[in-house]
mmCIF file with all atom_site columns, C-alpha atoms and ligand atoms in Angstrom:
data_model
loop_
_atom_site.group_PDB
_atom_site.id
_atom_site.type_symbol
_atom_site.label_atom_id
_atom_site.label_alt_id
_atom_site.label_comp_id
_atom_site.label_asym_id
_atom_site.label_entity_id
_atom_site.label_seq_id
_atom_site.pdbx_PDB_ins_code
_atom_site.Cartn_x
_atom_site.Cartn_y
_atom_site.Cartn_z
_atom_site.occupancy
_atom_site.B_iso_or_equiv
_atom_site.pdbx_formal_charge
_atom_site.auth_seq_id
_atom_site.auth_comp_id
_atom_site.auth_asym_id
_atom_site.auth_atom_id
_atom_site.pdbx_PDB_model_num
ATOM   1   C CA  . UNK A 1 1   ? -16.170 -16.888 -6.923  1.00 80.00 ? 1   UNK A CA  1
ATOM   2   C CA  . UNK A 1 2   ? -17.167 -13.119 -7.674  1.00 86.00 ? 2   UNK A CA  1
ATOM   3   C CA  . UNK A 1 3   ? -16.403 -11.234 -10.780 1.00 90.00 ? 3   UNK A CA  1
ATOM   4   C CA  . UNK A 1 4   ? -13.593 -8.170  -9.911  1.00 95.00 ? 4   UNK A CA  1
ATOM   5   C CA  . UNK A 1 5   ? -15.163 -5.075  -11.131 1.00 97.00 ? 5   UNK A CA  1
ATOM   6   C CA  . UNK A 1 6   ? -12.090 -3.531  -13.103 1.00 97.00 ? 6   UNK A CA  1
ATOM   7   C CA  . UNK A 1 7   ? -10.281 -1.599  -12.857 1.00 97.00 ? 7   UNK A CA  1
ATOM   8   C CA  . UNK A 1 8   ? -9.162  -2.145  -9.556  1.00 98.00 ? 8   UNK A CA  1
ATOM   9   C CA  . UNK A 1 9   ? -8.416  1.100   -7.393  1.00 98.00 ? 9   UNK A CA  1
ATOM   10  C CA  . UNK A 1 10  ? -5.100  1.638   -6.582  1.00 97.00 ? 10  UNK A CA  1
ATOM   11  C CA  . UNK A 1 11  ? -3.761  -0.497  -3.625  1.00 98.00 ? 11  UNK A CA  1
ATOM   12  C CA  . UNK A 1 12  ? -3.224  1.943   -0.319  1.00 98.00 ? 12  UNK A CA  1
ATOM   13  C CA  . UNK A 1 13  ? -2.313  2.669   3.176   1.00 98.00 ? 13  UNK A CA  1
ATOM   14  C CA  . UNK A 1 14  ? -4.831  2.930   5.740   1.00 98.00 ? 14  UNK A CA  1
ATOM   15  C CA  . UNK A 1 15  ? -4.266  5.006   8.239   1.00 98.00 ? 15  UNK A CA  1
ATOM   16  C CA  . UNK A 1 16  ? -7.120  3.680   10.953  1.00 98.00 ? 16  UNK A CA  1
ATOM   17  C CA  . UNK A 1 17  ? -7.501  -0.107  10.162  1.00 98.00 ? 17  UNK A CA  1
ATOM   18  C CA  . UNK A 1 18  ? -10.439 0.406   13.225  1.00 98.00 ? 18  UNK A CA  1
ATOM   19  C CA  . UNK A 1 19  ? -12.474 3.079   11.181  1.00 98.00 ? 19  UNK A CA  1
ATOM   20  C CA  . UNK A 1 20  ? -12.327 0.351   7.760   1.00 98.00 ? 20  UNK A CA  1
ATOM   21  C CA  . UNK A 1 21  ? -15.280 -1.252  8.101   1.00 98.00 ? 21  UNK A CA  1
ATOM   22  C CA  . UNK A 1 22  ? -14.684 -3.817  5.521   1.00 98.00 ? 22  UNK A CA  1
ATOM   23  C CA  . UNK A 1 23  ? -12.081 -5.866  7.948   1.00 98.00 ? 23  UNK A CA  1
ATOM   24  C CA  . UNK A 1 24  ? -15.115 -7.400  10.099  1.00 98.00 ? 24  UNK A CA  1
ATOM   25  C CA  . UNK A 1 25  ? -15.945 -9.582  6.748   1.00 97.00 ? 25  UNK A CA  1
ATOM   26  C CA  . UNK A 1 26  ? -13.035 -10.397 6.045   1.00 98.00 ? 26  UNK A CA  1
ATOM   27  C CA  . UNK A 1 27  ? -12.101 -13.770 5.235   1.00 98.00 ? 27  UNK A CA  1
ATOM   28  C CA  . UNK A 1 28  ? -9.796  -15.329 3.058   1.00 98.00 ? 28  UNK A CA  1
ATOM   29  C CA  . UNK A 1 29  ? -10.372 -19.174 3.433   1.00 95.00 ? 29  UNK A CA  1
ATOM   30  C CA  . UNK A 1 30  ? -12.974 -21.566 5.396   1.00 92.00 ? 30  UNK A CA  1
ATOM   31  C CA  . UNK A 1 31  ? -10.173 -21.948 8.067   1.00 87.00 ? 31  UNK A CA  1
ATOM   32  C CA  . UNK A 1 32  ? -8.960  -25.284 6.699   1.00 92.00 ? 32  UNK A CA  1
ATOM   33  C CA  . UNK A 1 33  ? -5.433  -24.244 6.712   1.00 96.00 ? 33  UNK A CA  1
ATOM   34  C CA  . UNK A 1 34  ? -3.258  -22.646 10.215  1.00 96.00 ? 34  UNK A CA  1
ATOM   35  C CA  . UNK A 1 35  ? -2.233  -19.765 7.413   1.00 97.00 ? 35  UNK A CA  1
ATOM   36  C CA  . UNK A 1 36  ? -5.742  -18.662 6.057   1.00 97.00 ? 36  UNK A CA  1
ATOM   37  C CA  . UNK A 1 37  ? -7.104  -18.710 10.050  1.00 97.00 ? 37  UNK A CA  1
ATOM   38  C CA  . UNK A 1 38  ? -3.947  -16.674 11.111  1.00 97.00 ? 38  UNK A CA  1
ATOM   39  C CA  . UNK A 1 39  ? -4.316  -13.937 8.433   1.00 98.00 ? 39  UNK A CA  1
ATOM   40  C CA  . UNK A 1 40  ? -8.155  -13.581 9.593   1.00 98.00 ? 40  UNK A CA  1
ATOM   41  C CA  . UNK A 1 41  ? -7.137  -13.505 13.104  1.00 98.00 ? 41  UNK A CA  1
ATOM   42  C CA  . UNK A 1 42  ? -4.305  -10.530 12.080  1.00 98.00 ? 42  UNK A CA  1
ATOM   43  C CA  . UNK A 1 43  ? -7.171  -8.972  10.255  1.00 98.00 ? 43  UNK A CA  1
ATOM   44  C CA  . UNK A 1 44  ? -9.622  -8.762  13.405  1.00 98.00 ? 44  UNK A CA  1
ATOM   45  C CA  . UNK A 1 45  ? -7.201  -7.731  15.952  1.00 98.00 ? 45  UNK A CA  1
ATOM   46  C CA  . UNK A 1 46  ? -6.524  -5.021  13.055  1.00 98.00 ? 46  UNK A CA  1
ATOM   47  C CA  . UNK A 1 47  ? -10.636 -4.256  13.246  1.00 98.00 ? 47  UNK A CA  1
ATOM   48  C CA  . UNK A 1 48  ? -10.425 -4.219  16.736  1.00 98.00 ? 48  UNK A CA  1
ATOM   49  C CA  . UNK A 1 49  ? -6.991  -1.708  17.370  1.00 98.00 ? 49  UNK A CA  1
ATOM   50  C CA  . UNK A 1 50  ? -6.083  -4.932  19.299  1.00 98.00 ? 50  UNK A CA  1
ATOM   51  C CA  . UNK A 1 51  ? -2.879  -5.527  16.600  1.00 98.00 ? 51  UNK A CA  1
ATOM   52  C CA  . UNK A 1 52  ? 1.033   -4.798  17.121  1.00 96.00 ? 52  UNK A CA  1
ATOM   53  C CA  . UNK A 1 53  ? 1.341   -1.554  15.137  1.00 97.00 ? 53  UNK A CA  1
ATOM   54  C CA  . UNK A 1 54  ? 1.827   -2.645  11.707  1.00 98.00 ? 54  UNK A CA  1
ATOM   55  C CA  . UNK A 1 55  ? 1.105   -0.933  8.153   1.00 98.00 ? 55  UNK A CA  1
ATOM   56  C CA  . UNK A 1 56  ? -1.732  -2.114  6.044   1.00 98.00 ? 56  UNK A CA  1
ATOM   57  C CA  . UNK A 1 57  ? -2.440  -1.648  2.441   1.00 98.00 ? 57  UNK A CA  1
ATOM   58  C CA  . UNK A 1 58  ? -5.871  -2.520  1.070   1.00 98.00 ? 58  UNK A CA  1
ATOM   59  C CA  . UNK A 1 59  ? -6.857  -3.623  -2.732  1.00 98.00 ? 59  UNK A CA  1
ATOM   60  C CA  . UNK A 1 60  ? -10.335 -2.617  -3.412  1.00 98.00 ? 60  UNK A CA  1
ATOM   61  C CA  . UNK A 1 61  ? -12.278 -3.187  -6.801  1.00 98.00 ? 61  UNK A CA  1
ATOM   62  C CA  . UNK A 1 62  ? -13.875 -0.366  -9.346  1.00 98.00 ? 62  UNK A CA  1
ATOM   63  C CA  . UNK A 1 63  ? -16.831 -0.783  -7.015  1.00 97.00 ? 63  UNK A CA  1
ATOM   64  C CA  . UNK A 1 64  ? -14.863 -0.592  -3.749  1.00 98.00 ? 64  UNK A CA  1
ATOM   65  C CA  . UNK A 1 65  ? -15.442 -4.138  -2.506  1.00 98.00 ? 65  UNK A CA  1
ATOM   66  C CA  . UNK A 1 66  ? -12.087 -5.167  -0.203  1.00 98.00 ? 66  UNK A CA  1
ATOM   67  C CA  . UNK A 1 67  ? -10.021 -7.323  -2.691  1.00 98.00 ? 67  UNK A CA  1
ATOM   68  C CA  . UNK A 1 68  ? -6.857  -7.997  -0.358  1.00 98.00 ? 68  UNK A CA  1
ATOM   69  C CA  . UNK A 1 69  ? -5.195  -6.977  2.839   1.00 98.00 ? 69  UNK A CA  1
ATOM   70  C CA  . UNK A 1 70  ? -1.483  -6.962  3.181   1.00 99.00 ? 70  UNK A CA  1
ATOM   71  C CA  . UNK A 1 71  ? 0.500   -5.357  6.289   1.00 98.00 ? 71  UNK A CA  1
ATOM   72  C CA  . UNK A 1 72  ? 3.930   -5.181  7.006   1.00 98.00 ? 72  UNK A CA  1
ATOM   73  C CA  . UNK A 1 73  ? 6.119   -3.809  9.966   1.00 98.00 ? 73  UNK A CA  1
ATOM   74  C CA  . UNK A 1 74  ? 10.336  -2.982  10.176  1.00 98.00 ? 74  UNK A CA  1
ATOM   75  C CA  . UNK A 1 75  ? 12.056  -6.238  11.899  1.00 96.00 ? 75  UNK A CA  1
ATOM   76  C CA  . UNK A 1 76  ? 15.489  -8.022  11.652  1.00 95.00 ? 76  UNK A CA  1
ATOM   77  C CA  . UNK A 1 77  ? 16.472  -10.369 9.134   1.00 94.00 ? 77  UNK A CA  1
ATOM   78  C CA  . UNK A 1 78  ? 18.694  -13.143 10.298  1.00 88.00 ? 78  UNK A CA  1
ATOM   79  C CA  . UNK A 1 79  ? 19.293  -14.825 7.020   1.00 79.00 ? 79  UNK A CA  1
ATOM   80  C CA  . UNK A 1 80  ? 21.840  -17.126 7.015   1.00 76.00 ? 80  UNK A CA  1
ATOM   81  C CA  . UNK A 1 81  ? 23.153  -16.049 3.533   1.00 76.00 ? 81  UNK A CA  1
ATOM   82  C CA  . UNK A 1 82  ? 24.228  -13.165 4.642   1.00 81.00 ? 82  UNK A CA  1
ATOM   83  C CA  . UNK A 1 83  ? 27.480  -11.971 6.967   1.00 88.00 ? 83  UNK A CA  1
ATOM   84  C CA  . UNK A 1 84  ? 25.239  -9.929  9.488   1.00 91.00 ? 84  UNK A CA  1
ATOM   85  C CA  . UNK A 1 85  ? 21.899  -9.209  10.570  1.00 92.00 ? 85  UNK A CA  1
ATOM   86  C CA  . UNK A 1 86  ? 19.654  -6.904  8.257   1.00 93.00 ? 86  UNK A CA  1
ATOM   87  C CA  . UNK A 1 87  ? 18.262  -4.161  10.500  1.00 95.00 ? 87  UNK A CA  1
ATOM   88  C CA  . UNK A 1 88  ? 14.886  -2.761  10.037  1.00 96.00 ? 88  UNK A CA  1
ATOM   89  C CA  . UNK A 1 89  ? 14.188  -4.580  7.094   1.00 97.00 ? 89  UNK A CA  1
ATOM   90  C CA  . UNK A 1 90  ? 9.889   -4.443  5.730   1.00 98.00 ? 90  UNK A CA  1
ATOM   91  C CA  . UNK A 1 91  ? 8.315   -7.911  6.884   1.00 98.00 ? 91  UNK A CA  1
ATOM   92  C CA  . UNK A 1 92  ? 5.557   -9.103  5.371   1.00 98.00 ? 92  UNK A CA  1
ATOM   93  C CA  . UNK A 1 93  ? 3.723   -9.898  8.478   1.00 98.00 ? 93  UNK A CA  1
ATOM   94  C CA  . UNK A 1 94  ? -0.054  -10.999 6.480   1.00 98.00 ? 94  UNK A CA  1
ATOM   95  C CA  . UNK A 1 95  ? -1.280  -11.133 2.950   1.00 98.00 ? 95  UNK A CA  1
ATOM   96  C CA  . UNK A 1 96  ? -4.570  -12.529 2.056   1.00 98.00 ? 96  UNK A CA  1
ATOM   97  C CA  . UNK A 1 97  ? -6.973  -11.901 -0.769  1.00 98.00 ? 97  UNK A CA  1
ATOM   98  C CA  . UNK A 1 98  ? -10.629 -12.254 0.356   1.00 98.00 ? 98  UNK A CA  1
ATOM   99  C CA  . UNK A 1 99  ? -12.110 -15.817 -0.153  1.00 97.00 ? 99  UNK A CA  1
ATOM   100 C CA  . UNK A 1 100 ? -14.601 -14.334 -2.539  1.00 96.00 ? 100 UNK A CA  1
ATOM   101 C CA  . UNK A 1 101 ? -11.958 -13.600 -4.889  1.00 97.00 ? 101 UNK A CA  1
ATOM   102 C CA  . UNK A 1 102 ? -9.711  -16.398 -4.803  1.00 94.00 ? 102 UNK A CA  1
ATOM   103 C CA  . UNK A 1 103 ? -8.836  -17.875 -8.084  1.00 92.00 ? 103 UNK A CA  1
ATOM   104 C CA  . UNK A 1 104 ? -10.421 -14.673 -10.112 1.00 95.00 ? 104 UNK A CA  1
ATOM   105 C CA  . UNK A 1 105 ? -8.156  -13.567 -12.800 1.00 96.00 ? 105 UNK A CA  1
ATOM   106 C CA  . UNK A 1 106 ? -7.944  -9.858  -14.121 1.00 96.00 ? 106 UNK A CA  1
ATOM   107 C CA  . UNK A 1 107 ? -8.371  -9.092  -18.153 1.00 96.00 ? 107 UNK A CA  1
ATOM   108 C CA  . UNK A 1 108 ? -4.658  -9.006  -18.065 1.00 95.00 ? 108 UNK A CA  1
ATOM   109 C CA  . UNK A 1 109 ? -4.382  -12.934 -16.389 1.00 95.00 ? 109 UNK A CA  1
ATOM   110 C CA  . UNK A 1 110 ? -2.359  -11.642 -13.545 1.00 95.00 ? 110 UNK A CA  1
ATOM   111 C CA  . UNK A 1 111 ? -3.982  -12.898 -9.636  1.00 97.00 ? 111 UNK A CA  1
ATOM   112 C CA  . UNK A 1 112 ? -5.315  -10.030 -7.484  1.00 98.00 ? 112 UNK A CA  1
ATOM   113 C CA  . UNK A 1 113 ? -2.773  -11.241 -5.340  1.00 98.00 ? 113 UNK A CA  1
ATOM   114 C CA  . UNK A 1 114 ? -0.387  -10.135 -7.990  1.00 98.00 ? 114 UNK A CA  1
ATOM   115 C CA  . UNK A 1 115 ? -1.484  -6.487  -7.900  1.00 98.00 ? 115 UNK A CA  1
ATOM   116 C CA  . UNK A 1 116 ? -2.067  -6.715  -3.674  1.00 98.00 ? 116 UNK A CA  1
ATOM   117 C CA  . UNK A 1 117 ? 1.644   -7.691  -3.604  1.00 98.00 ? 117 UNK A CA  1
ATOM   118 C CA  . UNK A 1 118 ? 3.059   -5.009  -6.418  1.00 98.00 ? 118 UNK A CA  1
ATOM   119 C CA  . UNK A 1 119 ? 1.024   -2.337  -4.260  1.00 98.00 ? 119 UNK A CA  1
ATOM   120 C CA  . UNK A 1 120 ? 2.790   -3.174  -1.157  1.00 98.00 ? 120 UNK A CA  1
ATOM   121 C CA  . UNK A 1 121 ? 5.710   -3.404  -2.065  1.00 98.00 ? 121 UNK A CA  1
ATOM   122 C CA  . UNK A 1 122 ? 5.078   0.280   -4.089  1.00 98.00 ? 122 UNK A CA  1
ATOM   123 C CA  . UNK A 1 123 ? 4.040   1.118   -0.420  1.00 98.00 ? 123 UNK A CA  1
ATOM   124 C CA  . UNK A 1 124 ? 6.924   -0.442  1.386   1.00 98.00 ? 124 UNK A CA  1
ATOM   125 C CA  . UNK A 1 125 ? 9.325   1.949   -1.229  1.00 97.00 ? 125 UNK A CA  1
ATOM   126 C CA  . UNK A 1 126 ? 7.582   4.689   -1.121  1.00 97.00 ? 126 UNK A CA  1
ATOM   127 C CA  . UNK A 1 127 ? 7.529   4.903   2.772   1.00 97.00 ? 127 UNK A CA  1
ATOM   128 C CA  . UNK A 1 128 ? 11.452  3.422   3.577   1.00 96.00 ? 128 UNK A CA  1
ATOM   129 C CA  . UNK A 1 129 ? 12.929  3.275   0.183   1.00 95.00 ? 129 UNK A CA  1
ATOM   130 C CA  . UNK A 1 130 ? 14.261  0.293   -1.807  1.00 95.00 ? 130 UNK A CA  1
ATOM   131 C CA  . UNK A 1 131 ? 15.438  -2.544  1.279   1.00 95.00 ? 131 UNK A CA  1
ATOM   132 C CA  . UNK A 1 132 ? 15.302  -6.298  1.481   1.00 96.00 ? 132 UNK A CA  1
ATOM   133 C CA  . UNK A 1 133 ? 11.667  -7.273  1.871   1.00 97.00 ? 133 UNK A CA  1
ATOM   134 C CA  . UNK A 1 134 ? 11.266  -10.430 3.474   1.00 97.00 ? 134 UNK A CA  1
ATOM   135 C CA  . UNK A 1 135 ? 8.262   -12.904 4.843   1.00 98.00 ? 135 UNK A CA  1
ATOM   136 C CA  . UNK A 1 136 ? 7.865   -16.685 6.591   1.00 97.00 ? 136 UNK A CA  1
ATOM   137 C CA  . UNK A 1 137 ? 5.583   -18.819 4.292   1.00 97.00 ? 137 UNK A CA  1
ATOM   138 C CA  . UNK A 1 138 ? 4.737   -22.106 5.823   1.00 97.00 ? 138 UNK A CA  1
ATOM   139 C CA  . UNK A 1 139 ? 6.116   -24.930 3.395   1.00 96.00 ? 139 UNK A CA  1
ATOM   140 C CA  . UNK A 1 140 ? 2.911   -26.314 2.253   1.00 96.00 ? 140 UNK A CA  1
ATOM   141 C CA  . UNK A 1 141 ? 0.969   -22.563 1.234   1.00 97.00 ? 141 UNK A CA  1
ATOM   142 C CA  . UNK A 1 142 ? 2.000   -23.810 -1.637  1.00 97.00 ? 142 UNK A CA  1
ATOM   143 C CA  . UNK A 1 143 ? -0.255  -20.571 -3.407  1.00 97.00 ? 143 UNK A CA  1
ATOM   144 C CA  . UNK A 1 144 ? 1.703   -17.926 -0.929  1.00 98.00 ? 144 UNK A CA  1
ATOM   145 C CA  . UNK A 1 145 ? 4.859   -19.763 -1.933  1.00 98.00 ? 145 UNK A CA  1
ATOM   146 C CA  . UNK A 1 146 ? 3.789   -19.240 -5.882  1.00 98.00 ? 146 UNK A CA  1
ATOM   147 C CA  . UNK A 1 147 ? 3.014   -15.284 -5.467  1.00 98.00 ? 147 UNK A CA  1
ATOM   148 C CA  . UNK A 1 148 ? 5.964   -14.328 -4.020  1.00 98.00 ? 148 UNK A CA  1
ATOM   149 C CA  . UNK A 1 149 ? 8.892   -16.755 -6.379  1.00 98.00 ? 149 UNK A CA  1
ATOM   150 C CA  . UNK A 1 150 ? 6.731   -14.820 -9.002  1.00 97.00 ? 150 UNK A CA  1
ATOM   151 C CA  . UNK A 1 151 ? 7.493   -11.188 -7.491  1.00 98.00 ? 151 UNK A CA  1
ATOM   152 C CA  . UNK A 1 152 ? 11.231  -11.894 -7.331  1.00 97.00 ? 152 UNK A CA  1
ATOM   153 C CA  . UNK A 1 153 ? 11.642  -13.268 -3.189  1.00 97.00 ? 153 UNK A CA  1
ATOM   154 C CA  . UNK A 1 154 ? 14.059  -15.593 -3.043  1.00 95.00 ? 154 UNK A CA  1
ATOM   155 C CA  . UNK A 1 155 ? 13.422  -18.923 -0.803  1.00 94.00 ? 155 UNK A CA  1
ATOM   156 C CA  . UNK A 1 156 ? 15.448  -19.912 2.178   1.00 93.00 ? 156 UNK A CA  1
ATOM   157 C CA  . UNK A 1 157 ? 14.149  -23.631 3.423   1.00 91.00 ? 157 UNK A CA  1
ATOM   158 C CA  . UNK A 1 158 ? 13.065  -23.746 7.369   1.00 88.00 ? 158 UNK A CA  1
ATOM   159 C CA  . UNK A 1 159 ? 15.974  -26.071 9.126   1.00 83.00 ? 159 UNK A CA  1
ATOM   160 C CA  . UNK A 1 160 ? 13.387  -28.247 10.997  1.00 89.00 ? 160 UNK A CA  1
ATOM   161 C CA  . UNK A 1 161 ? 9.812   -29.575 10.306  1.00 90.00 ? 161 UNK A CA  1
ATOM   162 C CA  . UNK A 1 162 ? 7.218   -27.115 10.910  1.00 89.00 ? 162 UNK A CA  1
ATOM   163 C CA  . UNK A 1 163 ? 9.091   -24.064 10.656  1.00 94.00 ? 163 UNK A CA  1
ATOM   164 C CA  . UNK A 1 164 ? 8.349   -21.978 8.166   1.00 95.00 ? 164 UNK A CA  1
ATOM   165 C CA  . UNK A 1 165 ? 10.569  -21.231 5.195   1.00 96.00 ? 165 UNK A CA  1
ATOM   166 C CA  . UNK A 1 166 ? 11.572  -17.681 4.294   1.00 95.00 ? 166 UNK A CA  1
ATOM   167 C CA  . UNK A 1 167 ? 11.267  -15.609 1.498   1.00 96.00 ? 167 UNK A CA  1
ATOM   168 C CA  . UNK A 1 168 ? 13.543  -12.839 0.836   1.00 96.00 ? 168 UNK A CA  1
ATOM   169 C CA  . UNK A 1 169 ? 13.118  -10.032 -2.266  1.00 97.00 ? 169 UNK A CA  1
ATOM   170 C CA  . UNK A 1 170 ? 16.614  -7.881  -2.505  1.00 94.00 ? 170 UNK A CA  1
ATOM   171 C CA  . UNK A 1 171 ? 16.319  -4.283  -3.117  1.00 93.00 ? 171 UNK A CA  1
ATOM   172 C CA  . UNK A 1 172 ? 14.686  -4.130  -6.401  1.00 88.00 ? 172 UNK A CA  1
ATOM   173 C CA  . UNK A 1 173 ? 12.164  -1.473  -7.765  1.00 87.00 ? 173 UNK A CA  1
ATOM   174 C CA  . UNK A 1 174 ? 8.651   -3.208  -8.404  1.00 85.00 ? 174 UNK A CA  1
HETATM 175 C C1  . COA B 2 .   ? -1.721  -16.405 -1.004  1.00 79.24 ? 201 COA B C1  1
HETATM 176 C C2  . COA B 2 .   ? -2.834  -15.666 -1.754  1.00 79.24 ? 201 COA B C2  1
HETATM 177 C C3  . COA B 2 .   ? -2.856  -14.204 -1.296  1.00 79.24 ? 201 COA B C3  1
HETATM 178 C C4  . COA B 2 .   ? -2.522  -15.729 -3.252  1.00 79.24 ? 201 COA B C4  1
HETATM 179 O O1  . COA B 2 .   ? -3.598  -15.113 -3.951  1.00 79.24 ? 201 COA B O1  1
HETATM 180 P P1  . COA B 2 .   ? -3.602  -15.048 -5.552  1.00 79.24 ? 201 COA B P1  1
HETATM 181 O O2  . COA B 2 .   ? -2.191  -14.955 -6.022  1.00 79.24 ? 201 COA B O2  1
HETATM 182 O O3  . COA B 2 .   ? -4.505  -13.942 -5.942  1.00 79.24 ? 201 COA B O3  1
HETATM 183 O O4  . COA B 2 .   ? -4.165  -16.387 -6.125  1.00 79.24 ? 201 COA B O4  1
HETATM 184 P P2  . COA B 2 .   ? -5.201  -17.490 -5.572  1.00 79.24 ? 201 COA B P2  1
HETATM 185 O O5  . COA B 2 .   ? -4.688  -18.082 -4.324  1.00 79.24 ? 201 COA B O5  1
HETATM 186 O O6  . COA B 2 .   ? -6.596  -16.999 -5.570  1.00 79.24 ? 201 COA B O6  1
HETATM 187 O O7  . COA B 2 .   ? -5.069  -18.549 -6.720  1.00 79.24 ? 201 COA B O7  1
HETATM 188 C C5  . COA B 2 .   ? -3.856  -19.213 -6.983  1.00 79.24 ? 201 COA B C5  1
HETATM 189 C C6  . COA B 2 .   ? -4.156  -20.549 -7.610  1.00 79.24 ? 201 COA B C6  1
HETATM 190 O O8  . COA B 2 .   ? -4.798  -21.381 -6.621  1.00 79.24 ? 201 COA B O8  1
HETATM 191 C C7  . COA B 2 .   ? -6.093  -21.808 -7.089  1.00 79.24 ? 201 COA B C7  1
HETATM 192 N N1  . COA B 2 .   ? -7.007  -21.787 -5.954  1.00 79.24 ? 201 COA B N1  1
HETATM 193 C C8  . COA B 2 .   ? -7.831  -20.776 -5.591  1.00 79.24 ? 201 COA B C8  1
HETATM 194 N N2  . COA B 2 .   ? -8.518  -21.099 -4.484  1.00 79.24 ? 201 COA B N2  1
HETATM 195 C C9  . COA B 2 .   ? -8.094  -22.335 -4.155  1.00 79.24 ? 201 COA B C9  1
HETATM 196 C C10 . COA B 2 .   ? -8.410  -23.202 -3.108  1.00 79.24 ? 201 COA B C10 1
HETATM 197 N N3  . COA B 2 .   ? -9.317  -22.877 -2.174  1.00 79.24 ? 201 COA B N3  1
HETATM 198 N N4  . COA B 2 .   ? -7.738  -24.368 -3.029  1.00 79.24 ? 201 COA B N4  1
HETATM 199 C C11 . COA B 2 .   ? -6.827  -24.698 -3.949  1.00 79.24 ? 201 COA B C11 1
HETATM 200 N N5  . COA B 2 .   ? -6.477  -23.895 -4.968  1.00 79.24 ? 201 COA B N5  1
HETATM 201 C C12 . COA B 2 .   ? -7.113  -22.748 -5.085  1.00 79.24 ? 201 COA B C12 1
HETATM 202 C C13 . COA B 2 .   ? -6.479  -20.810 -8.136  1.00 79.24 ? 201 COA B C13 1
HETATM 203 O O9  . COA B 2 .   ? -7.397  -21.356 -9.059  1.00 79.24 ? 201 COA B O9  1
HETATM 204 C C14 . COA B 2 .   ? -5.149  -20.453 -8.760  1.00 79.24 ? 201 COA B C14 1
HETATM 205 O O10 . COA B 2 .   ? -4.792  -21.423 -9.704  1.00 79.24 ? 201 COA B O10 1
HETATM 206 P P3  . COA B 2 .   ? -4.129  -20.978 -11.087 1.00 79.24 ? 201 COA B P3  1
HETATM 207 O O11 . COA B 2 .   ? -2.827  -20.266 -10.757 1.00 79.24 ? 201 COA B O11 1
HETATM 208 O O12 . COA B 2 .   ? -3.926  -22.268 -11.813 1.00 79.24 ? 201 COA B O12 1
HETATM 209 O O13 . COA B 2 .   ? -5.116  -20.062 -11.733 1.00 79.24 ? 201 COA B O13 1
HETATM 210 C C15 . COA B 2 .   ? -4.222  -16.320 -1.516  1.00 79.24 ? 201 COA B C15 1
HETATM 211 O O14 . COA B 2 .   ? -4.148  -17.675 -1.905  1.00 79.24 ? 201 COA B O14 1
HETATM 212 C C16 . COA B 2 .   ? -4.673  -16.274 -0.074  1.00 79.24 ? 201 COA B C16 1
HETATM 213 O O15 . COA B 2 .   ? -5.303  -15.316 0.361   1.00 79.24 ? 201 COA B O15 1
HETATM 214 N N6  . COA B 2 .   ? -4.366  -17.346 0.685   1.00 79.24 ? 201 COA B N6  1
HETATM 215 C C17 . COA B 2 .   ? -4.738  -17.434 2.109   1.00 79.24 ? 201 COA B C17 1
HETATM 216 C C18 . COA B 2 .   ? -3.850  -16.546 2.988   1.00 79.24 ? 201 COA B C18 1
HETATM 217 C C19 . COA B 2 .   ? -2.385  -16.911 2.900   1.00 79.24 ? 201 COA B C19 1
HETATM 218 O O16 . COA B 2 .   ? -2.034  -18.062 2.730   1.00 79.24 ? 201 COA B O16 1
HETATM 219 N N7  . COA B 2 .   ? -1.515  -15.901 3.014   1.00 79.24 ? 201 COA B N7  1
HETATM 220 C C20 . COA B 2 .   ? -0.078  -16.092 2.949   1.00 79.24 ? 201 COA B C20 1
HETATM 221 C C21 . COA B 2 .   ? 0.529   -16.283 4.280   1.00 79.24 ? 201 COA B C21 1
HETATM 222 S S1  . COA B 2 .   ? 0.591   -14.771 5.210   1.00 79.24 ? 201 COA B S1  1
#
């Protein structure tokens, strides 16, 4: 695990994921799990301007070393708690802190995923206001499942094995 340089740079859009050189080495896990190969594979079509248009925020240390990727995009939420769809509401499409970096804590104990997430979400106000946020976690990322119950997303279950379970954050400031 490497040390985080601190403090970390605030978390932000980038425009040209293609001109971010820092994607090609991206990895956040040996592959072991479907999730950690899908958010690599997310990140390289990003590299490669081969991705659905989607918004990504990068966390990069004091020295500027690629902490965590998150992107998001405007889709429907079906949720069955509620009486209709929820139009155009942020979806957490990927978030992944690089492998280098996983189980680092900053001087204040919180997970760089903890900061990746608040900056996103910062990002997802700041660009279409306060809205339901949601994102599918599979049931066993048990460590996804962790970072977002601790930034407020609720947690639908999936109805049948092997779907993945939803998260939902109502309209809350960071
Ligand atoms: C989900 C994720 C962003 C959360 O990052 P994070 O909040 O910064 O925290 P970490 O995952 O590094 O660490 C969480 C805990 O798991 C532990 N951990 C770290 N690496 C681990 C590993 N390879 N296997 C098991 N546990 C691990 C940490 O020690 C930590 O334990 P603690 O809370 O007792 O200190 C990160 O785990 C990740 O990138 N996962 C792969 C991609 C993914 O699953 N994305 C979500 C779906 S899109």
């Amino acid at each position: 695990m490497s040390e985080l340089a601190e403090p970390l740079r605030p978390a932000r859009v980038v425009e040209d994921p293609t001109a971010y050189e820092q994607l090609a080495d991206f990895s956040c896990g040996a592959g072991d799990a479907a999730w950690e190969s899908h958010v690599d594979r997310v990140v390289g079509r990003l590299y490669k301007g081969e991705a659905i248009p989607q918004t990504l925020v990068v966390l990069e240390d004091a020295d500027g070393r690629l902490v965590g990727v998150c992107s998001f995009w405007l889709g429907d939420l079906m949720a069955p708690l509620f009486r209709t769809p929820i139009r155009d509401a942020p979806y957490i499409n990927v978030i992944g802190v690089d492998r280098r970096f996983h189980g680092a804590r900053l001087a204040d104990g919180s997970h760089p995923g903890d900061v990746l997430l608040r900056g996103a979400l910062a990002a997802i106000h700041g660009l279409h206001g306060y809205r339901h946020v949601f994102a599918l976690v599979a049931p066993e990322n048990a460590r996804a499942h962790a970072l977002f119950a601790r930034h407020g997303f609720g947690e639908v279950s999936p109805l049948k094995e092997g779907r993945q379970a939803l998260r939902i954050r109502p309209p809350l400031p960071v």
